[in-house]
Amino acid sequence: MKPFAFRRAASVADAIAEVSESGGVYLAGGTNLVDLMKNDVLHPDRLIDIRRLGLTSVAATASGGVRIGSGVTNSALANHPLIRSQYPVLSQSILSGATTQLRNMATVGGNLLQRTRCPYFMQPEFGQCNKRRPGSGCAALAGFHREHAIFGASQSCVAINPSDMAVALAILDAVVHVEGPGGPRAIPFAEFYTLPGDTPDLENCLLPAELILSVELPASPYADRSWYLKLRDRHSYAFALVSAAVGIDLADGVIASAAIALGGVAATPWRVPAAEESMIGRPPDAATFEAAARLAMADAQPLAQNAFKVPLGRQAIVRALTRAITAGAGSG
Ligand code: SF4
């Protein structure tokens, strides 16, 4: 690992000023960043430790939602009573990722910013990777791409976002609160991540030195009926081939609103609005779920090795919607 300077920030303002002036990077749990430094994928000169800035609260908001500090660990968030009761899909998604040890270290902000696990990105021995070395090409296109994107990719990059938590946040209409040299901003979750286009090295809309302070969730209509289903090559400690976060709100026996987001299929959590809208006013049964799943996957553009993700995605959606209804059986 390349030598680096380390400094513990005394406050949010201190951290932002330090990163802004020095070009350093924020260090929270370090579970992804330090791995990438050890592998010589990233080599920052300066790490600014933000673990003692008090960004660790999970608090109900006056409007019935919750505000989650960016320094809350994944374990603390998944097991928080408010999250387990009001946003169970978020708890499920987090607990499906990584290991207990990693979840005890990893933070909400870091989870949002974790990098793709495309093997060509993770191993600098491979010369071609537009995300790691802009302009060098994409080795995955003609190489191994079984785990890669089927939505929203480009000829520059076909990598996926590896976060489980982000898929659940996508159906909960989260808002990401950040602060930077230009002041605070509130970013709707749908605008937080960016598709690769010609610049796959840019993965989100954060400006230089902006620091994620918290994630806010509005009151959820899906507290009683939601599910996160993760399909992967082995049952634990593996990234999703396809995952589905779903929520259903019922009124008078029919679907009043529904939300579906897919993971493992794009560089962003992938919402499917046409499929969601197709369910409104229909009964929550197999025919409704299967029709929505077909719509959700209709525009997929698989690569040579990952066409299996299309039927897998359909099955994941149907199963997740079915489990959401089962989970809510007995609720009003
Ligand atoms: Fe790099 Fe993206 Fe291509 Fe993977 S898919 S090699 S991350 S440019």
PDB file of C-alpha atoms and ligand atoms in Angstrom, residues 116 118 120-121 128-131 137-140 148 156-159 200, ligand 1:
ATOM      1  CA  THR A 116     -18.292  -1.912  -8.143  1.00  0.00           C
ATOM      2  CA  CYS A 118     -16.103  -5.745 -11.470  1.00  0.00           C
ATOM      3  CA  TYR A 120     -11.219  -5.659 -14.007  1.00  0.00           C
ATOM      4  CA  PHE A 121     -11.787  -2.626 -11.776  1.00  0.00           C
ATOM      5  CA  GLN A 128      -8.356  -1.758 -19.558  1.00  0.00           C
ATOM      6  CA  CYS A 129     -10.931  -0.233 -17.232  1.00  0.00           C
ATOM      7  CA  ASN A 130     -12.558   3.091 -18.013  1.00  0.00           C
ATOM      8  CA  LYS A 131     -13.785   3.401 -14.448  1.00  0.00           C
ATOM      9  CA  GLY A 137     -11.304   0.803 -22.539  1.00  0.00           C
ATOM     10  CA  CYS A 138     -13.579  -1.773 -20.944  1.00  0.00           C
ATOM     11  CA  ALA A 139     -12.125  -5.259 -20.571  1.00  0.00           C
ATOM     12  CA  ALA A 140     -15.454  -6.667 -19.408  1.00  0.00           C
ATOM     13  CA  HIS A 148     -22.666  -7.227 -15.151  1.00  0.00           C
ATOM     14  CA  SER A 156     -17.715   2.573 -21.806  1.00  0.00           C
ATOM     15  CA  CYS A 157     -18.787   0.481 -18.819  1.00  0.00           C
ATOM     16  CA  VAL A 158     -21.175  -2.360 -17.991  1.00  0.00           C
ATOM     17  CA  ALA A 159     -20.489  -2.553 -14.253  1.00  0.00           C
ATOM     18  CA  PRO A 200     -18.047   5.725 -15.760  1.00  0.00           C
TER      19      PRO A 200
HETATM   20 FE1  SF4 B   1     -14.061  -1.169 -15.838  1.00  0.00          FE
HETATM   21 FE2  SF4 B   1     -16.687  -0.810 -15.987  1.00  0.00          FE
HETATM   22 FE3  SF4 B   1     -15.501  -2.174 -17.875  1.00  0.00          FE
HETATM   23 FE4  SF4 B   1     -15.635  -3.206 -15.408  1.00  0.00          FE
HETATM   24  S1  SF4 B   1     -17.347  -2.817 -16.753  1.00  0.00           S
HETATM   25  S2  SF4 B   1     -13.858  -3.181 -16.812  1.00  0.00           S
HETATM   26  S3  SF4 B   1     -15.553  -1.347 -14.150  1.00  0.00           S
HETATM   27  S4  SF4 B   1     -15.134  -0.002 -17.394  1.00  0.00           S
END
